[in-house]
CSV table of C-alpha atoms in Angstrom, one decimal:
chain,number,residue,atom,x,y,z
N,435,MET,CA,39.1,17.7,-15.1
N,436,ALA,CA,41.1,19.0,-12.1
N,437,ASP,CA,42.0,15.5,-10.8
N,438,ALA,CA,41.8,12.1,-12.5
N,439,HIS,CA,40.0,10.5,-9.5
N,440,VAL,CA,37.3,13.2,-9.4
N,441,ALA,CA,34.4,12.2,-11.7
N,442,ALA,CA,32.5,15.2,-13.0
N,443,SER,CA,29.7,16.0,-15.5
N,444,GLN,CA,28.8,19.4,-16.6
N,445,GLY,CA,25.7,20.9,-18.4
N,446,PRO,CA,24.4,24.4,-18.7
N,447,GLY,CA,24.5,25.8,-15.2
N,448,LEU,CA,24.8,22.4,-13.6
N,449,ARG,CA,27.9,20.5,-12.2
N,450,VAL,CA,28.0,17.1,-10.6
N,451,TRP,CA,31.2,15.6,-9.1
N,452,ALA,CA,32.2,12.9,-6.7
N,453,LEU,CA,34.1,13.9,-3.6
N,454,PRO,CA,37.3,11.9,-3.0
N,455,GLY,CA,39.0,11.2,0.3
N,456,ILE,CA,36.1,10.0,2.6
N,457,GLY,CA,37.9,6.8,3.5
N,458,GLU,CA,36.6,3.9,5.5
N,459,VAL,CA,33.7,4.8,7.8
N,460,ARG,CA,33.3,3.1,11.2
N,461,ALA,CA,30.7,3.2,13.9
N,462,GLY,CA,30.7,6.5,15.7
N,463,ASP,CA,32.3,8.5,12.9
N,464,ASP,CA,31.0,12.0,12.2
N,465,ILE,CA,29.9,12.0,8.6
N,466,ALA,CA,29.7,15.8,8.3
N,467,LYS,CA,33.2,16.1,9.7
N,468,ALA,CA,34.5,13.5,7.3
N,469,ILE,CA,33.0,15.4,4.4
N,470,ALA,CA,34.4,18.7,5.6
N,471,VAL,CA,37.9,17.2,5.8
N,472,ALA,CA,37.5,15.6,2.4
N,473,VAL,CA,36.3,19.0,0.9
N,474,GLY,CA,39.4,20.7,2.4
N,475,ALA,CA,41.8,18.0,1.2
N,476,ALA,CA,40.3,18.0,-2.3
N,477,GLY,CA,40.6,21.8,-2.7
N,478,ALA,CA,44.2,21.7,-1.4
N,479,ASP,CA,45.1,18.7,-3.5
N,480,THR,CA,43.8,20.1,-6.8
N,481,GLY,CA,44.6,23.7,-6.2
N,482,SER,CA,41.2,24.5,-7.6
N,483,GLY,CA,39.5,27.7,-6.5
N,484,PRO,CA,36.6,29.9,-7.3
N,485,ALA,CA,37.9,30.5,-10.8
N,486,ASP,CA,37.4,27.0,-12.1
N,487,GLY,CA,34.6,26.2,-9.5
N,488,LEU,CA,35.0,22.4,-9.7
N,489,VAL,CA,36.0,21.4,-6.2
N,490,ASP,CA,36.4,24.8,-4.6
N,491,GLY,CA,34.9,23.9,-1.3
N,492,LEU,CA,31.2,23.7,-0.6
N,493,VAL,CA,29.0,26.9,-1.2
N,494,ASP,CA,25.5,27.8,-0.2
N,495,GLY,CA,23.0,26.0,-2.4
N,496,ASP,CA,25.2,22.9,-3.1
N,497,ILE,CA,23.4,19.6,-2.7
N,498,LEU,CA,25.3,16.6,-1.2
N,499,LEU,CA,24.3,13.1,-2.2
N,500,VAL,CA,25.5,10.7,0.5
N,501,THR,CA,25.4,6.9,0.0
N,502,SER,CA,23.3,5.3,2.8
N,503,LYS,CA,26.0,2.7,3.4
N,504,ILE,CA,28.4,5.1,5.0
N,505,VAL,CA,25.6,6.6,7.1
N,506,SER,CA,24.6,3.1,8.3
N,507,LYS,CA,28.2,2.3,9.2
N,508,ALA,CA,28.6,5.6,11.2
N,509,GLU,CA,25.3,5.0,13.0
N,510,GLY,CA,26.4,1.4,14.1
N,511,ARG,CA,23.9,-0.4,11.8
N,512,LEU,CA,26.4,-3.2,11.1
N,513,VAL,CA,24.9,-6.1,13.1
N,514,GLU,CA,25.8,-9.7,13.6
N,515,ALA,CA,23.5,-12.0,11.6
N,516,ALA,CA,24.4,-15.6,10.8
N,517,ASP,CA,21.3,-15.7,8.7
N,518,ARG,CA,20.6,-12.8,6.3
N,519,GLU,CA,17.0,-14.1,5.8
N,520,ALA,CA,16.4,-13.7,9.5
N,521,ALA,CA,17.7,-10.1,9.4
N,522,ILE,CA,15.4,-9.4,6.4
N,523,ASP,CA,12.4,-10.8,8.4
N,524,ALA,CA,13.2,-8.5,11.3
N,525,GLU,CA,13.2,-5.4,9.0
N,526,THR,CA,10.1,-6.4,7.1
N,527,VAL,CA,6.7,-5.0,7.7
N,528,ARG,CA,4.9,-6.4,4.7
N,529,VAL,CA,5.9,-8.8,1.9
N,530,VAL,CA,4.9,-7.3,-1.4
N,531,ALA,CA,6.2,-9.9,-3.8
N,532,ARG,CA,8.2,-13.1,-3.7
N,533,ARG,CA,9.9,-15.1,-6.4
N,534,GLY,CA,12.2,-17.9,-5.2
N,535,PRO,CA,14.6,-16.5,-2.7
N,536,LEU,CA,14.0,-12.9,-3.8
N,537,ARG,CA,11.6,-10.8,-1.7
N,538,ILE,CA,10.3,-7.3,-2.4
N,539,VAL,CA,9.1,-6.0,1.0
N,540,GLU,CA,8.0,-2.9,2.8
N,541,ASN,CA,10.5,-2.2,5.5
N,542,ARG,CA,10.3,-0.4,8.8
N,543,GLN,CA,11.3,2.9,7.1
N,544,GLY,CA,8.2,2.5,4.8
N,545,LEU,CA,10.4,1.8,1.8
N,546,VAL,CA,9.3,-0.9,-0.7
N,547,MET,CA,12.5,-2.6,-1.9
N,548,ALA,CA,14.4,-5.8,-2.3
N,549,ALA,CA,15.4,-7.6,0.9
N,550,ALA,CA,14.3,-4.7,3.1
N,551,GLY,CA,17.6,-2.9,2.2
N,552,VAL,CA,19.6,-5.5,4.2
N,553,ASP,CA,23.1,-5.5,2.7
N,554,ALA,CA,25.5,-8.4,3.1
N,555,SER,CA,28.1,-7.1,0.6
N,556,ASN,CA,31.4,-5.5,1.7
N,557,THR,CA,30.8,-6.4,5.3
N,558,PRO,CA,32.7,-8.8,7.5
N,559,ALA,CA,31.5,-12.5,7.5
N,560,GLY,CA,28.6,-13.1,9.8
N,561,THR,CA,27.4,-9.5,9.6
N,562,VAL,CA,24.9,-7.5,7.6
N,563,LEU,CA,24.3,-3.8,7.2
N,564,LEU,CA,20.9,-2.3,7.8
N,565,LEU,CA,19.6,0.9,6.4
N,566,PRO,CA,19.7,4.0,8.7
N,567,GLU,CA,17.0,3.9,11.4
N,568,ASP,CA,15.6,7.3,10.2
N,569,PRO,CA,17.3,8.4,7.0
N,570,ASP,CA,15.6,11.9,7.1
N,571,ALA,CA,17.0,12.4,10.6
N,572,SER,CA,20.4,11.3,9.3
N,573,ALA,CA,20.3,13.8,6.5
N,574,ARG,CA,19.3,16.6,8.9
N,575,ALA,CA,22.2,15.7,11.2
N,576,ILE,CA,24.7,15.9,8.3
N,577,ARG,CA,23.3,19.2,7.1
N,578,ARG,CA,23.6,20.7,10.6
N,579,GLY,CA,27.1,19.3,10.9
N,580,LEU,CA,28.2,20.9,7.6
N,581,ARG,CA,26.8,24.2,8.7
N,582,ASP,CA,28.8,24.0,11.9
N,583,GLU,CA,32.0,22.8,10.2
N,584,LEU,CA,32.0,24.9,7.1
N,585,GLY,CA,29.4,27.6,7.6
N,586,VAL,CA,27.5,26.7,4.5
N,587,ASP,CA,23.8,26.1,3.9
N,588,VAL,CA,23.6,23.0,1.7
N,589,GLY,CA,21.0,20.4,1.0
N,590,VAL,CA,21.6,16.7,1.8
N,591,VAL,CA,20.1,13.6,0.2
N,592,VAL,CA,20.8,10.1,1.6
N,593,THR,CA,20.7,7.6,-1.3
N,594,ASP,CA,20.3,3.9,-1.8
N,595,THR,CA,20.1,1.6,-4.8
N,596,PHE,CA,16.7,0.4,-5.9
N,597,GLY,CA,15.3,-1.8,-8.6
N,598,ARG,CA,12.0,-0.6,-10.2
N,599,PRO,CA,8.8,-2.2,-11.4
N,600,TRP,CA,8.6,-2.5,-15.2
N,601,ARG,CA,12.2,-1.3,-15.7
N,602,ALA,CA,15.4,-3.3,-15.9
N,603,GLY,CA,18.5,-2.2,-14.0
N,604,LEU,CA,19.2,-0.4,-10.8
N,605,THR,CA,19.4,3.3,-9.9
N,606,ASP,CA,19.9,5.4,-6.8
N,607,VAL,CA,16.9,7.0,-5.2
N,608,ALA,CA,16.5,9.3,-2.2
N,609,ILE,CA,15.7,7.6,1.1
N,610,GLY,CA,16.5,10.6,3.3
N,611,ALA,CA,16.6,14.4,2.7
N,612,ALA,CA,17.1,17.7,4.5
N,613,GLY,CA,17.0,21.2,3.1
N,614,VAL,CA,16.0,20.0,-0.3
N,615,ARG,CA,12.7,20.2,-2.1
N,616,VAL,CA,12.1,16.5,-2.7
N,617,LEU,CA,9.0,17.0,-5.0
N,618,ASP,CA,8.6,19.8,-7.5
N,619,ASP,CA,4.8,20.2,-8.0
N,620,LEU,CA,4.1,21.7,-11.4
N,621,ARG,CA,0.4,21.2,-11.3
N,622,GLY,CA,-1.5,24.3,-12.2
N,623,GLY,CA,1.1,25.6,-14.6
N,624,THR,CA,1.2,25.2,-18.4
N,625,ASP,CA,3.5,23.5,-20.8
N,626,ALA,CA,5.2,25.2,-23.8
N,627,HIS,CA,2.0,25.0,-25.8
N,628,GLY,CA,-0.2,26.4,-23.1
N,629,ASN,CA,-1.7,23.1,-22.1
N,630,PRO,CA,-2.5,22.9,-18.4
N,631,LEU,CA,-0.3,20.6,-16.3
N,632,SER,CA,-2.7,18.5,-14.1
N,633,ALA,CA,-0.6,15.6,-13.0
N,634,THR,CA,3.1,16.7,-13.1
N,635,VAL,CA,4.9,16.3,-9.8
N,636,VAL,CA,8.6,15.8,-10.4
N,637,ALA,CA,10.6,13.6,-7.9
N,638,THR,CA,13.6,16.0,-7.8
N,639,ALA,CA,15.3,14.2,-4.9
N,640,ASP,CA,15.3,10.9,-6.9
N,641,GLU,CA,16.6,12.6,-10.0
N,642,LEU,CA,19.4,14.1,-7.9
N,643,ALA,CA,20.2,10.7,-6.4
N,644,ALA,CA,20.5,9.2,-9.9
N,645,ALA,CA,22.7,12.0,-11.1
N,646,GLY,CA,25.0,11.4,-8.2
N,647,ASP,CA,25.2,7.7,-8.9
N,648,LEU,CA,26.6,8.5,-12.3
N,649,VAL,CA,29.7,10.0,-10.8
N,650,LYS,CA,30.0,8.0,-7.6
N,651,GLY,CA,29.8,4.6,-9.3
N,652,LYS,CA,29.1,1.3,-7.5
N,653,ALA,CA,32.6,0.2,-6.8
N,654,ALA,CA,34.8,3.3,-7.0
N,655,GLY,CA,34.9,4.0,-3.3
N,656,LEU,CA,33.3,7.4,-3.8
N,657,PRO,CA,30.3,7.5,-1.5
N,658,VAL,CA,29.6,11.3,-1.7
N,659,ALA,CA,28.7,13.5,-4.7
N,660,VAL,CA,28.1,17.2,-5.0
N,661,VAL,CA,25.6,18.9,-7.2
N,662,ARG,CA,26.0,22.6,-7.9
N,663,GLY,CA,23.7,24.8,-9.9
N,664,LEU,CA,20.3,23.9,-8.3
N,665,GLY,CA,20.3,26.2,-5.4
N,666,HIS,CA,16.6,27.0,-6.0
N,667,LEU,CA,15.9,23.6,-4.6
N,668,VAL,CA,17.8,24.3,-1.3
N,669,GLY,CA,16.6,26.5,1.5
N,670,GLU,CA,15.1,26.8,5.0
N,671,ASP,CA,11.6,26.3,3.6
N,672,ALA,CA,12.7,22.8,2.5
N,673,ASP,CA,14.5,22.0,5.8
N,674,ASP,CA,13.4,19.4,8.3
N,675,GLY,CA,10.0,18.9,6.8
N,676,ALA,CA,8.6,15.7,5.5
N,677,GLY,CA,12.0,14.9,3.9
N,678,ALA,CA,12.3,11.9,1.6
N,679,ARG,CA,9.4,10.3,3.4
N,680,ALA,CA,7.2,12.5,1.2
N,681,LEU,CA,8.3,10.4,-1.8
N,682,VAL,CA,6.6,7.3,-0.4
N,683,ARG,CA,3.2,7.0,-2.0
N,684,PRO,CA,0.4,6.6,0.6
N,685,ALA,CA,-1.2,3.2,0.7
N,686,ALA,CA,-4.6,4.7,-0.3
N,687,GLU,CA,-3.1,6.1,-3.5
N,688,ASP,CA,-1.0,3.1,-4.4
N,689,MET,CA,-2.7,1.5,-7.4
N,690,PHE,CA,-0.2,-1.4,-7.4
N,691,ARG,CA,-0.2,-2.3,-3.7
N,692,LEU,CA,-2.3,-5.4,-4.4
N,693,GLY,CA,-0.6,-6.6,-7.6
N,694,THR,CA,0.8,-10.0,-6.8
N,695,SER,CA,-0.2,-13.3,-5.3
N,696,GLU,CA,1.2,-12.2,-2.0
N,697,ALA,CA,-0.9,-9.1,-2.2
N,698,VAL,CA,-4.0,-11.2,-2.9
N,699,ARG,CA,-3.3,-13.0,0.3
N,700,GLU,CA,-3.0,-9.6,2.0
N,701,ALA,CA,-6.3,-8.6,0.5
N,702,VAL,CA,-7.9,-11.6,2.2
N,703,THR,CA,-6.3,-11.0,5.5
N,704,GLN,CA,-6.8,-7.2,5.4
N,705,ARG,CA,-10.5,-7.4,4.4
N,706,ARG,CA,-12.7,-5.9,7.1
N,707,THR,CA,-16.4,-5.5,7.7
N,708,VAL,CA,-17.0,-1.8,7.1
N,709,ARG,CA,-20.1,-0.2,8.6
N,710,ALA,CA,-19.6,3.5,8.0
N,711,PHE,CA,-19.2,4.9,4.5
N,712,THR,CA,-18.5,8.2,2.8
N,713,ALA,CA,-21.0,9.7,0.3
N,714,GLU,CA,-18.5,9.2,-2.5
N,715,PRO,CA,-20.2,7.2,-5.3
N,716,VAL,CA,-19.0,3.6,-6.1
N,717,ASP,CA,-17.5,3.0,-9.5
N,718,GLY,CA,-19.8,0.6,-11.3
N,719,GLY,CA,-16.8,-0.8,-13.2
N,720,ALA,CA,-15.2,-1.8,-9.8
N,721,LEU,CA,-18.4,-3.6,-8.8
N,722,ARG,CA,-18.5,-5.6,-12.1
N,723,ARG,CA,-14.8,-6.5,-11.8
N,724,ALA,CA,-15.6,-7.8,-8.3
N,725,VAL,CA,-18.5,-9.9,-9.7
N,726,ALA,CA,-16.1,-11.3,-12.3
N,727,ALA,CA,-13.8,-12.5,-9.5
N,728,ALA,CA,-16.8,-13.9,-7.6
N,729,VAL,CA,-17.9,-16.2,-10.4
N,730,THR,CA,-14.5,-17.9,-10.5
N,731,ALA,CA,-15.5,-19.7,-7.2
N,732,PRO,CA,-15.8,-23.5,-7.2
N,733,ALA,CA,-19.3,-24.9,-7.8
N,734,PRO,CA,-20.8,-28.4,-8.0
N,735,HIS,CA,-21.5,-30.2,-11.3
N,736,HIS,CA,-19.9,-27.5,-13.4
N,737,THR,CA,-22.8,-25.2,-12.6
N,738,THR,CA,-22.8,-21.4,-12.2
N,739,PRO,CA,-25.0,-20.9,-9.2
N,740,TRP,CA,-24.2,-17.2,-8.6
N,741,ARG,CA,-26.3,-14.1,-9.4
N,742,PHE,CA,-25.6,-10.6,-8.1
N,743,VAL,CA,-28.3,-7.9,-8.1
N,744,LEU,CA,-26.7,-4.5,-8.1
N,745,LEU,CA,-28.8,-1.8,-6.4
N,746,GLU,CA,-27.0,1.2,-7.7
N,747,SER,CA,-29.9,3.7,-7.5
N,748,ALA,CA,-31.0,5.2,-4.2
N,749,GLU,CA,-34.7,4.6,-5.2
N,750,ALA,CA,-34.1,0.8,-5.6
N,751,ARG,CA,-32.2,0.6,-2.3
N,752,VAL,CA,-34.9,2.5,-0.3
N,753,ARG,CA,-37.7,0.5,-1.8
N,754,LEU,CA,-36.1,-2.8,-0.8
N,755,LEU,CA,-34.9,-1.7,2.6
N,756,ASP,CA,-38.2,-0.2,3.6
N,757,ALA,CA,-40.0,-3.5,2.6
N,758,MET,CA,-37.4,-5.5,4.5
N,759,ARG,CA,-37.7,-3.3,7.6
N,760,ASP,CA,-41.5,-3.7,7.7
N,761,ALA,CA,-41.1,-7.5,7.4
N,762,TRP,CA,-38.5,-7.5,10.2
N,763,ILE,CA,-40.7,-5.3,12.5
N,764,ALA,CA,-43.5,-7.7,11.9
N,765,ASP,CA,-41.3,-10.7,12.9
N,766,LEU,CA,-40.1,-8.9,16.0
N,767,ARG,CA,-43.6,-8.1,17.1
N,768,ARG,CA,-44.6,-11.8,16.7
N,769,ASP,CA,-41.6,-12.6,18.9
N,770,GLY,CA,-43.1,-10.3,21.6
N,771,LYS,CA,-40.4,-7.7,21.5
N,772,SER,CA,-41.2,-4.2,22.9
N,773,GLU,CA,-41.5,-1.2,20.6
N,774,GLU,CA,-38.4,0.2,22.2
N,775,SER,CA,-36.4,-2.9,21.6
N,776,ILE,CA,-37.7,-3.1,18.0
N,777,ALA,CA,-36.6,0.5,17.4
N,778,ARG,CA,-33.1,-0.2,18.8
N,779,ARG,CA,-32.7,-3.3,16.6
N,780,VAL,CA,-33.8,-1.5,13.5
N,781,ARG,CA,-31.3,1.3,14.1
N,782,ARG,CA,-28.5,-1.2,14.4
N,783,GLY,CA,-29.5,-2.6,11.1
N,784,ASP,CA,-28.9,0.7,9.2
N,785,VAL,CA,-25.5,-0.4,7.8
N,786,LEU,CA,-27.3,-1.3,4.6
N,787,ARG,CA,-29.2,1.9,4.4
N,788,ASN,CA,-26.1,4.1,4.9
N,789,ALA,CA,-24.1,2.5,2.1
N,790,PRO,CA,-24.0,4.2,-1.3
N,791,CYS,CA,-24.4,0.8,-3.0
N,792,LEU,CA,-26.1,-2.4,-2.2
N,793,VAL,CA,-25.6,-5.8,-3.7
N,794,VAL,CA,-27.9,-8.8,-3.2
N,795,PRO,CA,-26.1,-12.1,-4.0
N,796,CYS,CA,-28.5,-14.9,-5.0
N,797,LEU,CA,-28.1,-18.7,-5.2
N,798,VAL,CA,-29.6,-20.4,-8.3
N,799,ALA,CA,-29.5,-24.2,-7.9
N,800,ASP,CA,-30.8,-25.0,-11.3
N,801,GLY,CA,-28.1,-27.7,-11.8
N,802,ALA,CA,-28.8,-29.5,-8.5
N,803,HIS,CA,-29.4,-33.2,-8.6
N,804,THR,CA,-32.5,-34.8,-7.0
N,805,TYR,CA,-32.0,-38.2,-5.3
N,806,GLY,CA,-35.3,-38.7,-3.6
N,807,ASP,CA,-33.3,-39.4,-0.4
N,808,GLU,CA,-33.5,-36.8,2.4
N,809,ARG,CA,-29.8,-37.3,3.4
N,810,ARG,CA,-28.4,-36.9,-0.1
N,811,ASP,CA,-30.8,-34.1,-1.1
N,812,ALA,CA,-29.8,-32.2,2.0
N,813,ALA,CA,-26.1,-32.6,1.1
N,814,GLU,CA,-26.8,-31.5,-2.4
N,815,ARG,CA,-28.4,-28.3,-1.2
N,816,GLU,CA,-25.4,-27.7,1.2
N,817,MET,CA,-23.0,-28.0,-1.7
N,818,PHE,CA,-24.7,-25.2,-3.5
N,819,VAL,CA,-24.8,-23.1,-0.4
N,820,VAL,CA,-21.1,-23.5,0.1
N,821,ALA,CA,-20.5,-22.5,-3.5
N,822,ALA,CA,-22.6,-19.4,-3.0
N,823,GLY,CA,-20.6,-18.6,0.1
N,824,ALA,CA,-17.3,-19.0,-1.9
N,825,GLY,CA,-18.6,-16.6,-4.5
N,826,VAL,CA,-19.6,-14.0,-1.8
N,827,GLN,CA,-16.1,-14.3,-0.3
N,828,ASN,CA,-14.5,-13.8,-3.6
N,829,PHE,CA,-16.7,-10.8,-4.1
N,830,LEU,CA,-15.7,-9.2,-0.8
N,831,VAL,CA,-12.0,-9.8,-1.3
N,832,ALA,CA,-12.2,-8.4,-4.8
N,833,LEU,CA,-13.9,-5.3,-3.4
N,834,ALA,CA,-11.0,-4.9,-0.9
N,835,GLY,CA,-8.6,-5.1,-3.9
N,836,GLU,CA,-10.6,-2.2,-5.4
N,837,ARG,CA,-10.0,-0.2,-2.2
N,838,LEU,CA,-13.7,-0.5,-1.4
N,839,GLY,CA,-15.2,-1.3,2.0
N,840,SER,CA,-18.0,-3.8,2.4
N,841,ALA,CA,-20.3,-5.5,4.9
N,842,TRP,CA,-22.1,-8.8,4.4
N,843,VAL,CA,-25.4,-8.9,6.2
N,844,SER,CA,-27.7,-11.9,6.4
N,845,SER,CA,-31.0,-10.0,6.5
N,846,THR,CA,-32.4,-10.9,3.0
N,847,MET,CA,-32.3,-14.6,3.9
N,848,PHE,CA,-35.0,-14.0,6.5
N,849,CYS,CA,-37.5,-12.4,4.1
N,850,ARG,CA,-36.7,-14.0,0.7
N,851,GLU,CA,-40.2,-13.7,-0.6
N,852,VAL,CA,-40.3,-10.0,0.1
N,853,VAL,CA,-36.9,-9.5,-1.6
N,854,ARG,CA,-38.0,-11.5,-4.7
N,855,GLU,CA,-41.2,-9.5,-4.9
N,856,VAL,CA,-39.6,-6.0,-4.6
N,857,LEU,CA,-36.7,-6.8,-6.9
N,858,ASP,CA,-38.9,-8.8,-9.3
N,859,LEU,CA,-36.7,-11.9,-9.1
N,860,PRO,CA,-37.4,-15.4,-10.4
N,861,ALA,CA,-38.9,-17.8,-7.9
N,862,ASP,CA,-35.8,-20.0,-7.9
N,863,TRP,CA,-33.4,-17.1,-7.0
N,864,ASP,CA,-32.6,-17.4,-3.3
N,865,PRO,CA,-31.2,-14.2,-1.8
N,866,MET,CA,-28.1,-15.0,0.3
N,867,GLY,CA,-27.8,-11.9,2.4
N,868,ALA,CA,-26.8,-8.5,1.2
N,869,VAL,CA,-23.5,-6.6,0.8
N,870,ALA,CA,-23.2,-2.9,1.6
N,871,VAL,CA,-20.5,-1.4,-0.5
N,872,GLY,CA,-18.8,2.0,-0.4
N,873,HIS,CA,-15.7,4.0,0.5
N,874,PRO,CA,-14.8,3.5,4.2
N,875,ALA,CA,-15.4,6.6,6.3
N,876,GLN,CA,-12.6,5.7,8.6
N,877,ALA,CA,-9.7,3.3,8.9
N,878,PRO,CA,-10.9,-0.1,10.1
N,879,LYS,CA,-10.1,-1.3,13.6
N,880,ALA,CA,-7.3,-3.8,14.0
N,881,ARG,CA,-8.6,-7.4,13.9
N,882,PRO,CA,-7.8,-9.4,17.0
N,883,ALA,CA,-4.8,-11.7,16.4
N,884,ARG,CA,-5.7,-15.2,15.4
N,885,GLU,CA,-3.3,-18.0,15.4
N,886,ALA,CA,-3.8,-20.5,12.5
N,887,SER,CA,-2.8,-23.3,14.8
N,888,ASP,CA,-5.9,-22.7,17.0
N,889,PHE,CA,-8.1,-23.7,14.0
N,890,ILE,CA,-6.1,-26.7,12.8
N,891,GLU,CA,-6.3,-30.4,13.8
N,892,THR,CA,-3.8,-32.7,12.3
N,893,ARG,CA,-4.3,-36.4,11.9
């Protein structure tokens, strides 16, 4: 090793070393210029040159791994905060999980991490350090600065330390990148045995970040590392594109987005009535898992008053909906509605017809008590109706957790005899509306804000 304070690791064709001499970074400092000065000082100090190639200045194709903390300091992200929790609140978009004082959240940069990346270590009392406002933009600025200062075309990765689900310990990952291919998509190729690769997309930027962390260390005061030997990952085609943002899994593809009690609450609050669906089929397993959640609802007298009729075939749906439409039209004509008005109302009711799956929840009150008293008998019936509603709500929330859209419509309650006849249901099964289920054709509209206090009376 050319110098004792320069950590380096070498493999076939690959070198990774930490760059000494960066020093303390303050607001307004130019990170690219600080790196350029440190590169020159390291080369002069060690006397290394092209022959040994360890710290012989930066060359085209090198990749710099820059700890986000110095980027944040240079960008003035050190802020006064008497309460770190308040700072975390300000940076949080969504709480993913919570255990005691620890919060895993999605922050304003779209990153899911502990405490929104708010750092209170190695900062003056009463202050905290926030992540860079736009880490990809920070990486691009450093890359351009190094090109201006040293005339080299390098890649830049801004790194931060993350914990990981299912794995103990911390590692550095990429939160910003410029000029680096952050994902290496190997799908469509084959492995050494000729087997097709169908799901292999390598997070190269995260692997680079972790390699740099091995030589930078957490407490060595070496915030920048250099990787040499992976020039094929660097180039104009990788510059200023999606950056490290491409490493953040889209919400629609995140299988674990709803994996905690906090996420269950989110499923409740994010559930929407969906009226337009794609033609994509609905997984029968997802429907059955939603029913399993539905039947955990509370019910009177230890009964199980829920039944769910799944109309998964188009033929069954059309037969039921045609019969219900005819019954509805007959009702509207009895009400004296015009044929134009009737046609308009029927069109508005097509949400059930346009869904790829239809579910009819039914109430079976076979455990109800009979008192022979009108007041108590009415209350008994209401108990079972409330239990049926709780089951339907569980069902809708579980569908949201399965990333399925749904719409509860009351129509079957107005023609129960028709529904029972068409579906060949027992006489004591009371249809409690119908639920259209499918994959949403578009993102739901934002729900108007509702303040819980508007619905609360305290005594």
